[in-house]
Amino acid sequence: MNKANQVYVFNGQKSGFASAVFSDYQQAEAWIQQNYLSGILTEYPLNESCYDWAKEQGHFKEKSAIDRAPVFIAQFVSAYQRNWHFEHGALMENMDA
């Protein structure tokens, strides 16, 4: 993703909702480390859905009507989005590697 066109969203372990959104990775990582947090930091496209981004990038192709259904689009995330796993503030695994 273009650096100006993404945000970094942190979802704490066992949380149903995001707890923070940052404009750059360094700010997100510093906050996670400072607070010894566990969870997943995910890079999301800004002003665009994950569904539309994945289609535009060629990472996803609609194969049936189900792939265009509102419930599918509303829950869509792409395996091509960058993710980082943190445990107690430490980067455990770069899920993007």
PDB file of N, CA and C in Angstrom:
ATOM      1  N   MET A   1       0.845  -1.190   0.000  1.00  0.00           N
ATOM      2  CA  MET A   1       0.000   0.000   0.000  1.00  0.00           C
ATOM      3  C   MET A   1       0.884   1.245   0.000  1.00  0.00           C
ATOM      4  N   ASN A   2       0.397   2.279  -0.595  1.00  0.00           N
ATOM      5  CA  ASN A   2       1.076   3.564  -0.582  1.00  0.00           C
ATOM      6  C   ASN A   2       1.081   4.095   0.852  1.00  0.00           C
ATOM      7  N   LYS A   3       2.237   4.541   1.333  1.00  0.00           N
ATOM      8  CA  LYS A   3       2.393   4.955   2.744  1.00  0.00           C
ATOM      9  C   LYS A   3       1.380   6.013   3.186  1.00  0.00           C
ATOM     10  N   ALA A   4       0.948   6.889   2.295  1.00  0.00           N
ATOM     11  CA  ALA A   4      -0.002   7.936   2.675  1.00  0.00           C
ATOM     12  C   ALA A   4      -1.446   7.441   2.631  1.00  0.00           C
ATOM     13  N   ASN A   5      -1.637   6.244   2.120  1.00  0.00           N
ATOM     14  CA  ASN A   5      -2.994   5.753   1.917  1.00  0.00           C
ATOM     15  C   ASN A   5      -3.353   4.554   2.787  1.00  0.00           C
ATOM     16  N   GLN A   6      -2.734   4.462   3.974  1.00  0.00           N
ATOM     17  CA  GLN A   6      -3.089   3.382   4.868  1.00  0.00           C
ATOM     18  C   GLN A   6      -3.071   3.837   6.311  1.00  0.00           C
ATOM     19  N   VAL A   7      -3.713   3.034   7.138  1.00  0.00           N
ATOM     20  CA  VAL A   7      -3.691   3.235   8.583  1.00  0.00           C
ATOM     21  C   VAL A   7      -3.359   1.893   9.223  1.00  0.00           C
ATOM     22  N   TYR A   8      -2.975   1.955  10.498  1.00  0.00           N
ATOM     23  CA  TYR A   8      -2.614   0.768  11.252  1.00  0.00           C
ATOM     24  C   TYR A   8      -3.607   0.623  12.394  1.00  0.00           C
ATOM     25  N   VAL A   9      -4.324  -0.479  12.396  1.00  0.00           N
ATOM     26  CA  VAL A   9      -5.407  -0.709  13.348  1.00  0.00           C
ATOM     27  C   VAL A   9      -4.981  -1.811  14.316  1.00  0.00           C
ATOM     28  N   PHE A  10      -5.094  -1.519  15.624  1.00  0.00           N
ATOM     29  CA  PHE A  10      -4.735  -2.497  16.637  1.00  0.00           C
ATOM     30  C   PHE A  10      -5.984  -3.116  17.234  1.00  0.00           C
ATOM     31  N   ASN A  11      -6.020  -4.448  17.229  1.00  0.00           N
ATOM     32  CA  ASN A  11      -7.078  -5.221  17.881  1.00  0.00           C
ATOM     33  C   ASN A  11      -6.438  -6.018  18.999  1.00  0.00           C
ATOM     34  N   GLY A  12      -6.820  -5.703  20.216  1.00  0.00           N
ATOM     35  CA  GLY A  12      -6.288  -6.408  21.366  1.00  0.00           C
ATOM     36  C   GLY A  12      -6.730  -7.857  21.392  1.00  0.00           C
ATOM     37  N   GLN A  13      -5.927  -8.679  22.023  1.00  0.00           N
ATOM     38  CA  GLN A  13      -6.234 -10.097  22.158  1.00  0.00           C
ATOM     39  C   GLN A  13      -7.612 -10.276  22.779  1.00  0.00           C
ATOM     40  N   LYS A  14      -8.426 -11.122  22.196  1.00  0.00           N
ATOM     41  CA  LYS A  14      -9.790 -11.440  22.644  1.00  0.00           C
ATOM     42  C   LYS A  14     -10.736 -10.240  22.584  1.00  0.00           C
ATOM     43  N   SER A  15     -10.405  -9.248  21.790  1.00  0.00           N
ATOM     44  CA  SER A  15     -11.252  -8.067  21.651  1.00  0.00           C
ATOM     45  C   SER A  15     -12.062  -8.157  20.369  1.00  0.00           C
ATOM     46  N   GLY A  16     -13.303  -7.743  20.433  1.00  0.00           N
ATOM     47  CA  GLY A  16     -14.159  -7.731  19.257  1.00  0.00           C
ATOM     48  C   GLY A  16     -14.048  -6.442  18.448  1.00  0.00           C
ATOM     49  N   PHE A  17     -13.402  -5.430  19.023  1.00  0.00           N
ATOM     50  CA  PHE A  17     -13.306  -4.134  18.371  1.00  0.00           C
ATOM     51  C   PHE A  17     -11.877  -3.617  18.419  1.00  0.00           C
ATOM     52  N   ALA A  18     -11.552  -2.762  17.495  1.00  0.00           N
ATOM     53  CA  ALA A  18     -10.238  -2.121  17.488  1.00  0.00           C
ATOM     54  C   ALA A  18     -10.134  -1.165  18.674  1.00  0.00           C
ATOM     55  N   SER A  19      -8.925  -1.055  19.227  1.00  0.00           N
ATOM     56  CA  SER A  19      -8.720  -0.135  20.344  1.00  0.00           C
ATOM     57  C   SER A  19      -7.893   1.080  19.961  1.00  0.00           C
ATOM     58  N   ALA A  20      -7.275   1.051  18.768  1.00  0.00           N
ATOM     59  CA  ALA A  20      -6.472   2.196  18.349  1.00  0.00           C
ATOM     60  C   ALA A  20      -6.257   2.168  16.839  1.00  0.00           C
ATOM     61  N   VAL A  21      -6.108   3.370  16.271  1.00  0.00           N
ATOM     62  CA  VAL A  21      -5.811   3.535  14.850  1.00  0.00           C
ATOM     63  C   VAL A  21      -4.691   4.562  14.736  1.00  0.00           C
ATOM     64  N   PHE A  22      -3.665   4.227  13.952  1.00  0.00           N
ATOM     65  CA  PHE A  22      -2.496   5.099  13.804  1.00  0.00           C
ATOM     66  C   PHE A  22      -2.210   5.369  12.338  1.00  0.00           C
ATOM     67  N   SER A  23      -1.575   6.506  12.082  1.00  0.00           N
ATOM     68  CA  SER A  23      -1.229   6.866  10.711  1.00  0.00           C
ATOM     69  C   SER A  23       0.097   6.271  10.263  1.00  0.00           C
ATOM     70  N   ASP A  24       0.904   5.787  11.200  1.00  0.00           N
ATOM     71  CA  ASP A  24       2.140   5.109  10.790  1.00  0.00           C
ATOM     72  C   ASP A  24       2.501   3.984  11.748  1.00  0.00           C
ATOM     73  N   TYR A  25       3.262   3.039  11.229  1.00  0.00           N
ATOM     74  CA  TYR A  25       3.619   1.841  11.982  1.00  0.00           C
ATOM     75  C   TYR A  25       4.418   2.182  13.240  1.00  0.00           C
ATOM     76  N   GLN A  26       5.352   3.096  13.152  1.00  0.00           N
ATOM     77  CA  GLN A  26       6.215   3.420  14.288  1.00  0.00           C
ATOM     78  C   GLN A  26       5.412   3.916  15.486  1.00  0.00           C
ATOM     79  N   GLN A  27       4.434   4.770  15.252  1.00  0.00           N
ATOM     80  CA  GLN A  27       3.581   5.256  16.338  1.00  0.00           C
ATOM     81  C   GLN A  27       2.812   4.104  16.965  1.00  0.00           C
ATOM     82  N   ALA A  28       2.275   3.229  16.138  1.00  0.00           N
ATOM     83  CA  ALA A  28       1.508   2.091  16.640  1.00  0.00           C
ATOM     84  C   ALA A  28       2.388   1.176  17.476  1.00  0.00           C
ATOM     85  N   GLU A  29       3.553   0.838  16.964  1.00  0.00           N
ATOM     86  CA  GLU A  29       4.456  -0.056  17.684  1.00  0.00           C
ATOM     87  C   GLU A  29       4.889   0.548  19.021  1.00  0.00           C
ATOM     88  N   ALA A  30       5.190   1.831  19.032  1.00  0.00           N
ATOM     89  CA  ALA A  30       5.599   2.495  20.277  1.00  0.00           C
ATOM     90  C   ALA A  30       4.487   2.435  21.321  1.00  0.00           C
ATOM     91  N   TRP A  31       3.245   2.679  20.915  1.00  0.00           N
ATOM     92  CA  TRP A  31       2.105   2.637  21.839  1.00  0.00           C
ATOM     93  C   TRP A  31       1.897   1.224  22.372  1.00  0.00           C
ATOM     94  N   ILE A  32       1.989   0.240  21.488  1.00  0.00           N
ATOM     95  CA  ILE A  32       1.820  -1.159  21.892  1.00  0.00           C
ATOM     96  C   ILE A  32       2.902  -1.551  22.898  1.00  0.00           C
ATOM     97  N   GLN A  33       4.141  -1.185  22.617  1.00  0.00           N
ATOM     98  CA  GLN A  33       5.258  -1.519  23.514  1.00  0.00           C
ATOM     99  C   GLN A  33       5.129  -0.799  24.850  1.00  0.00           C
ATOM    100  N   GLN A  34       4.792   0.481  24.814  1.00  0.00           N
ATOM    101  CA  GLN A  34       4.667   1.284  26.028  1.00  0.00           C
ATOM    102  C   GLN A  34       3.627   0.706  26.986  1.00  0.00           C
ATOM    103  N   ASN A  35       2.580   0.114  26.421  1.00  0.00           N
ATOM    104  CA  ASN A  35       1.480  -0.413  27.235  1.00  0.00           C
ATOM    105  C   ASN A  35       1.504  -1.939  27.382  1.00  0.00           C
ATOM    106  N   TYR A  36       2.566  -2.579  26.894  1.00  0.00           N
ATOM    107  CA  TYR A  36       2.739  -4.038  27.025  1.00  0.00           C
ATOM    108  C   TYR A  36       1.523  -4.808  26.509  1.00  0.00           C
ATOM    109  N   LEU A  37       1.049  -4.440  25.338  1.00  0.00           N
ATOM    110  CA  LEU A  37      -0.194  -5.002  24.814  1.00  0.00           C
ATOM    111  C   LEU A  37       0.023  -6.275  24.000  1.00  0.00           C
ATOM    112  N   SER A  38      -1.003  -7.099  23.976  1.00  0.00           N
ATOM    113  CA  SER A  38      -1.028  -8.306  23.154  1.00  0.00           C
ATOM    114  C   SER A  38      -2.170  -8.169  22.158  1.00  0.00           C
ATOM    115  N   GLY A  39      -1.907  -8.516  20.903  1.00  0.00           N
ATOM    116  CA  GLY A  39      -2.927  -8.445  19.873  1.00  0.00           C
ATOM    117  C   GLY A  39      -2.306  -8.378  18.493  1.00  0.00           C
ATOM    118  N   ILE A  40      -3.123  -7.966  17.548  1.00  0.00           N
ATOM    119  CA  ILE A  40      -2.720  -7.912  16.141  1.00  0.00           C
ATOM    120  C   ILE A  40      -2.804  -6.466  15.645  1.00  0.00           C
ATOM    121  N   LEU A  41      -1.738  -6.025  14.985  1.00  0.00           N
ATOM    122  CA  LEU A  41      -1.708  -4.736  14.299  1.00  0.00           C
ATOM    123  C   LEU A  41      -1.832  -5.034  12.808  1.00  0.00           C
ATOM    124  N   THR A  42      -2.817  -4.424  12.160  1.00  0.00           N
ATOM    125  CA  THR A  42      -3.090  -4.698  10.752  1.00  0.00           C
ATOM    126  C   THR A  42      -3.074  -3.408   9.947  1.00  0.00           C
ATOM    127  N   GLU A  43      -2.461  -3.468   8.789  1.00  0.00           N
ATOM    128  CA  GLU A  43      -2.439  -2.339   7.862  1.00  0.00           C
ATOM    129  C   GLU A  43      -3.715  -2.375   7.018  1.00  0.00           C
ATOM    130  N   TYR A  44      -4.466  -1.269   7.022  1.00  0.00           N
ATOM    131  CA  TYR A  44      -5.707  -1.160   6.259  1.00  0.00           C
ATOM    132  C   TYR A  44      -5.604  -0.023   5.249  1.00  0.00           C
ATOM    133  N   PRO A  45      -6.238  -0.171   4.092  1.00  0.00           N
ATOM    134  CA  PRO A  45      -6.268   0.942   3.142  1.00  0.00           C
ATOM    135  C   PRO A  45      -7.133   2.070   3.701  1.00  0.00           C
ATOM    136  N   LEU A  46      -6.720   3.299   3.467  1.00  0.00           N
ATOM    137  CA  LEU A  46      -7.464   4.469   3.927  1.00  0.00           C
ATOM    138  C   LEU A  46      -8.441   4.905   2.842  1.00  0.00           C
ATOM    139  N   ASN A  47      -9.663   5.191   3.230  1.00  0.00           N
ATOM    140  CA  ASN A  47     -10.711   5.662   2.316  1.00  0.00           C
ATOM    141  C   ASN A  47     -11.064   4.643   1.241  1.00  0.00           C
ATOM    142  N   GLU A  48     -10.875   3.372   1.567  1.00  0.00           N
ATOM    143  CA  GLU A  48     -11.203   2.301   0.628  1.00  0.00           C
ATOM    144  C   GLU A  48     -11.460   1.030   1.436  1.00  0.00           C
ATOM    145  N   SER A  49     -12.391   0.231   0.994  1.00  0.00           N
ATOM    146  CA  SER A  49     -12.658  -1.021   1.704  1.00  0.00           C
ATOM    147  C   SER A  49     -11.575  -2.052   1.394  1.00  0.00           C
ATOM    148  N   CYS A  50     -11.405  -2.983   2.296  1.00  0.00           N
ATOM    149  CA  CYS A  50     -10.462  -4.092   2.070  1.00  0.00           C
ATOM    150  C   CYS A  50     -10.885  -4.883   0.839  1.00  0.00           C
ATOM    151  N   TYR A  51     -12.185  -5.031   0.680  1.00  0.00           N
ATOM    152  CA  TYR A  51     -12.753  -5.761  -0.454  1.00  0.00           C
ATOM    153  C   TYR A  51     -12.358  -5.097  -1.774  1.00  0.00           C
ATOM    154  N   ASP A  52     -12.597  -3.779  -1.883  1.00  0.00           N
ATOM    155  CA  ASP A  52     -12.262  -3.060  -3.117  1.00  0.00           C
ATOM    156  C   ASP A  52     -10.756  -3.029  -3.350  1.00  0.00           C
ATOM    157  N   TRP A  53      -9.984  -2.841  -2.285  1.00  0.00           N
ATOM    158  CA  TRP A  53      -8.522  -2.820  -2.398  1.00  0.00           C
ATOM    159  C   TRP A  53      -8.004  -4.146  -2.935  1.00  0.00           C
ATOM    160  N   ALA A  54      -8.485  -5.262  -2.374  1.00  0.00           N
ATOM    161  CA  ALA A  54      -8.031  -6.585  -2.806  1.00  0.00           C
ATOM    162  C   ALA A  54      -8.398  -6.845  -4.263  1.00  0.00           C
ATOM    163  N   LYS A  55      -9.587  -6.409  -4.680  1.00  0.00           N
ATOM    164  CA  LYS A  55      -9.981  -6.565  -6.086  1.00  0.00           C
ATOM    165  C   LYS A  55      -9.086  -5.735  -6.996  1.00  0.00           C
ATOM    166  N   GLU A  56      -8.847  -4.471  -6.624  1.00  0.00           N
ATOM    167  CA  GLU A  56      -8.012  -3.583  -7.452  1.00  0.00           C
ATOM    168  C   GLU A  56      -6.575  -4.083  -7.572  1.00  0.00           C
ATOM    169  N   GLN A  57      -6.072  -4.684  -6.507  1.00  0.00           N
ATOM    170  CA  GLN A  57      -4.694  -5.193  -6.501  1.00  0.00           C
ATOM    171  C   GLN A  57      -4.579  -6.557  -7.185  1.00  0.00           C
ATOM    172  N   GLY A  58      -5.693  -7.154  -7.542  1.00  0.00           N
ATOM    173  CA  GLY A  58      -5.691  -8.469  -8.166  1.00  0.00           C
ATOM    174  C   GLY A  58      -5.548  -9.611  -7.181  1.00  0.00           C
ATOM    175  N   HIS A  59      -5.772  -9.338  -5.895  1.00  0.00           N
ATOM    176  CA  HIS A  59      -5.656 -10.366  -4.867  1.00  0.00           C
ATOM    177  C   HIS A  59      -6.953 -11.162  -4.691  1.00  0.00           C
ATOM    178  N   PHE A  60      -8.055 -10.638  -5.212  1.00  0.00           N
ATOM    179  CA  PHE A  60      -9.343 -11.308  -5.067  1.00  0.00           C
ATOM    180  C   PHE A  60     -10.151 -11.123  -6.339  1.00  0.00           C
ATOM    181  N   LYS A  61     -10.763 -12.209  -6.785  1.00  0.00           N
ATOM    182  CA  LYS A  61     -11.651 -12.166  -7.946  1.00  0.00           C
ATOM    183  C   LYS A  61     -12.992 -12.775  -7.563  1.00  0.00           C
ATOM    184  N   GLU A  62     -14.054 -12.068  -7.897  1.00  0.00           N
ATOM    185  CA  GLU A  62     -15.398 -12.577  -7.629  1.00  0.00           C
ATOM    186  C   GLU A  62     -15.629 -13.816  -8.488  1.00  0.00           C
ATOM    187  N   LYS A  63     -16.127 -14.881  -7.857  1.00  0.00           N
ATOM    188  CA  LYS A  63     -16.394 -16.120  -8.586  1.00  0.00           C
ATOM    189  C   LYS A  63     -17.870 -16.482  -8.611  1.00  0.00           C
ATOM    190  N   SER A  64     -18.631 -15.871  -7.714  1.00  0.00           N
ATOM    191  CA  SER A  64     -20.067 -16.169  -7.665  1.00  0.00           C
ATOM    192  C   SER A  64     -20.806 -14.987  -7.057  1.00  0.00           C
ATOM    193  N   ALA A  65     -22.129 -15.081  -7.060  1.00  0.00           N
ATOM    194  CA  ALA A  65     -22.959 -14.019  -6.466  1.00  0.00           C
ATOM    195  C   ALA A  65     -22.682 -13.873  -4.977  1.00  0.00           C
ATOM    196  N   ILE A  66     -22.315 -14.951  -4.324  1.00  0.00           N
ATOM    197  CA  ILE A  66     -22.003 -14.896  -2.888  1.00  0.00           C
ATOM    198  C   ILE A  66     -20.851 -13.922  -2.632  1.00  0.00           C
ATOM    199  N   ASP A  67     -19.909 -13.853  -3.561  1.00  0.00           N
ATOM    200  CA  ASP A  67     -18.755 -12.962  -3.418  1.00  0.00           C
ATOM    201  C   ASP A  67     -19.121 -11.482  -3.532  1.00  0.00           C
ATOM    202  N   ARG A  68     -20.351 -11.192  -3.921  1.00  0.00           N
ATOM    203  CA  ARG A  68     -20.829  -9.804  -4.011  1.00  0.00           C
ATOM    204  C   ARG A  68     -21.894  -9.503  -2.956  1.00  0.00           C
ATOM    205  N   ALA A  69     -22.200 -10.478  -2.113  1.00  0.00           N
ATOM    206  CA  ALA A  69     -23.251 -10.320  -1.099  1.00  0.00           C
ATOM    207  C   ALA A  69     -22.810  -9.338  -0.016  1.00  0.00           C
ATOM    208  N   PRO A  70     -23.730  -8.517   0.469  1.00  0.00           N
ATOM    209  CA  PRO A  70     -23.391  -7.548   1.514  1.00  0.00           C
ATOM    210  C   PRO A  70     -22.725  -8.171   2.740  1.00  0.00           C
ATOM    211  N   VAL A  71     -23.207  -9.324   3.196  1.00  0.00           N
ATOM    212  CA  VAL A  71     -22.621  -9.951   4.388  1.00  0.00           C
ATOM    213  C   VAL A  71     -21.175 -10.377   4.115  1.00  0.00           C
ATOM    214  N   PHE A  72     -20.870 -10.811   2.923  1.00  0.00           N
ATOM    215  CA  PHE A  72     -19.509 -11.199   2.556  1.00  0.00           C
ATOM    216  C   PHE A  72     -18.597  -9.969   2.523  1.00  0.00           C
ATOM    217  N   ILE A  73     -19.045  -8.922   1.859  1.00  0.00           N
ATOM    218  CA  ILE A  73     -18.252  -7.694   1.737  1.00  0.00           C
ATOM    219  C   ILE A  73     -18.018  -7.061   3.112  1.00  0.00           C
ATOM    220  N   ALA A  74     -19.036  -7.064   3.964  1.00  0.00           N
ATOM    221  CA  ALA A  74     -18.922  -6.449   5.291  1.00  0.00           C
ATOM    222  C   ALA A  74     -17.908  -7.157   6.180  1.00  0.00           C
ATOM    223  N   GLN A  75     -17.677  -8.451   5.957  1.00  0.00           N
ATOM    224  CA  GLN A  75     -16.753  -9.219   6.791  1.00  0.00           C
ATOM    225  C   GLN A  75     -15.416  -9.469   6.121  1.00  0.00           C
ATOM    226  N   PHE A  76     -15.200  -8.925   4.939  1.00  0.00           N
ATOM    227  CA  PHE A  76     -14.024  -9.242   4.138  1.00  0.00           C
ATOM    228  C   PHE A  76     -12.745  -8.602   4.694  1.00  0.00           C
ATOM    229  N   VAL A  77     -11.727  -9.404   4.828  1.00  0.00           N
ATOM    230  CA  VAL A  77     -10.360  -8.955   5.038  1.00  0.00           C
ATOM    231  C   VAL A  77      -9.492  -9.790   4.112  1.00  0.00           C
ATOM    232  N   SER A  78      -8.364  -9.254   3.743  1.00  0.00           N
ATOM    233  CA  SER A  78      -7.499  -9.931   2.787  1.00  0.00           C
ATOM    234  C   SER A  78      -6.253 -10.491   3.462  1.00  0.00           C
ATOM    235  N   ALA A  79      -5.876 -11.674   3.076  1.00  0.00           N
ATOM    236  CA  ALA A  79      -4.626 -12.268   3.569  1.00  0.00           C
ATOM    237  C   ALA A  79      -3.425 -11.467   3.091  1.00  0.00           C
ATOM    238  N   TYR A  80      -3.623 -10.584   2.115  1.00  0.00           N
ATOM    239  CA  TYR A  80      -2.536  -9.756   1.598  1.00  0.00           C
ATOM    240  C   TYR A  80      -2.316  -8.489   2.408  1.00  0.00           C
ATOM    241  N   GLN A  81      -3.188  -8.212   3.365  1.00  0.00           N
ATOM    242  CA  GLN A  81      -2.969  -7.077   4.262  1.00  0.00           C
ATOM    243  C   GLN A  81      -1.848  -7.437   5.230  1.00  0.00           C
ATOM    244  N   ARG A  82      -0.956  -6.503   5.473  1.00  0.00           N
ATOM    245  CA  ARG A  82       0.160  -6.758   6.384  1.00  0.00           C
ATOM    246  C   ARG A  82      -0.334  -6.809   7.818  1.00  0.00           C
ATOM    247  N   ASN A  83       0.212  -7.770   8.604  1.00  0.00           N
ATOM    248  CA  ASN A  83      -0.177  -7.978   9.995  1.00  0.00           C
ATOM    249  C   ASN A  83       1.057  -8.211  10.851  1.00  0.00           C
ATOM    250  N   TRP A  84       0.977  -7.756  12.110  1.00  0.00           N
ATOM    251  CA  TRP A  84       2.049  -7.994  13.076  1.00  0.00           C
ATOM    252  C   TRP A  84       1.411  -8.481  14.361  1.00  0.00           C
ATOM    253  N   HIS A  85       1.984  -9.516  14.965  1.00  0.00           N
ATOM    254  CA  HIS A  85       1.464 -10.106  16.194  1.00  0.00           C
ATOM    255  C   HIS A  85       2.345  -9.666  17.363  1.00  0.00           C
ATOM    256  N   PHE A  86       1.713  -9.113  18.391  1.00  0.00           N
ATOM    257  CA  PHE A  86       2.422  -8.649  19.584  1.00  0.00           C
ATOM    258  C   PHE A  86       1.956  -9.427  20.809  1.00  0.00           C
ATOM    259  N   GLU A  87       2.895  -9.751  21.681  1.00  0.00           N
ATOM    260  CA  GLU A  87       2.599 -10.372  22.973  1.00  0.00           C
ATOM    261  C   GLU A  87       3.279  -9.532  24.048  1.00  0.00           C
ATOM    262  N   HIS A  88       2.500  -8.983  24.957  1.00  0.00           N
ATOM    263  CA  HIS A  88       3.028  -8.161  26.056  1.00  0.00           C
ATOM    264  C   HIS A  88       3.978  -7.080  25.547  1.00  0.00           C
ATOM    265  N   GLY A  89       3.628  -6.466  24.431  1.00  0.00           N
ATOM    266  CA  GLY A  89       4.392  -5.367  23.866  1.00  0.00           C
ATOM    267  C   GLY A  89       5.526  -5.758  22.948  1.00  0.00           C
ATOM    268  N   ALA A  90       5.836  -7.035  22.851  1.00  0.00           N
ATOM    269  CA  ALA A  90       6.951  -7.485  22.005  1.00  0.00           C
ATOM    270  C   ALA A  90       6.424  -8.035  20.684  1.00  0.00           C
ATOM    271  N   LEU A  91       7.083  -7.673  19.603  1.00  0.00           N
ATOM    272  CA  LEU A  91       6.744  -8.196  18.285  1.00  0.00           C
ATOM    273  C   LEU A  91       7.122  -9.670  18.248  1.00  0.00           C
ATOM    274  N   MET A  92       6.137 -10.526  18.120  1.00  0.00           N
ATOM    275  CA  MET A  92       6.376 -11.966  18.173  1.00  0.00           C
ATOM    276  C   MET A  92       6.586 -12.568  16.795  1.00  0.00           C
ATOM    277  N   GLU A  93       5.799 -12.100  15.864  1.00  0.00           N
ATOM    278  CA  GLU A  93       5.804 -12.722  14.562  1.00  0.00           C
ATOM    279  C   GLU A  93       5.348 -11.697  13.540  1.00  0.00           C
ATOM    280  N   ASN A  94       6.116 -11.532  12.494  1.00  0.00           N
ATOM    281  CA  ASN A  94       5.666 -10.698  11.388  1.00  0.00           C
ATOM    282  C   ASN A  94       4.844 -11.599  10.498  1.00  0.00           C
ATOM    283  N   MET A  95       3.525 -11.484  10.585  1.00  0.00           N
ATOM    284  CA  MET A  95       2.626 -12.382   9.851  1.00  0.00           C
ATOM    285  C   MET A  95       2.668 -12.103   8.361  1.00  0.00           C
ATOM    286  N   ASP A  96       3.330 -11.014   7.967  1.00  0.00           N
ATOM    287  CA  ASP A  96       3.437 -10.641   6.559  1.00  0.00           C
ATOM    288  C   ASP A  96       4.579 -11.390   5.880  1.00  0.00           C
ATOM    289  N   ALA A  97       5.506 -11.949   6.648  1.00  0.00           N
ATOM    290  CA  ALA A  97       6.702 -12.575   6.082  1.00  0.00           C
ATOM    291  C   ALA A  97       6.392 -13.859   5.366  1.00  0.00           C
TER     292      ALA A  97
END
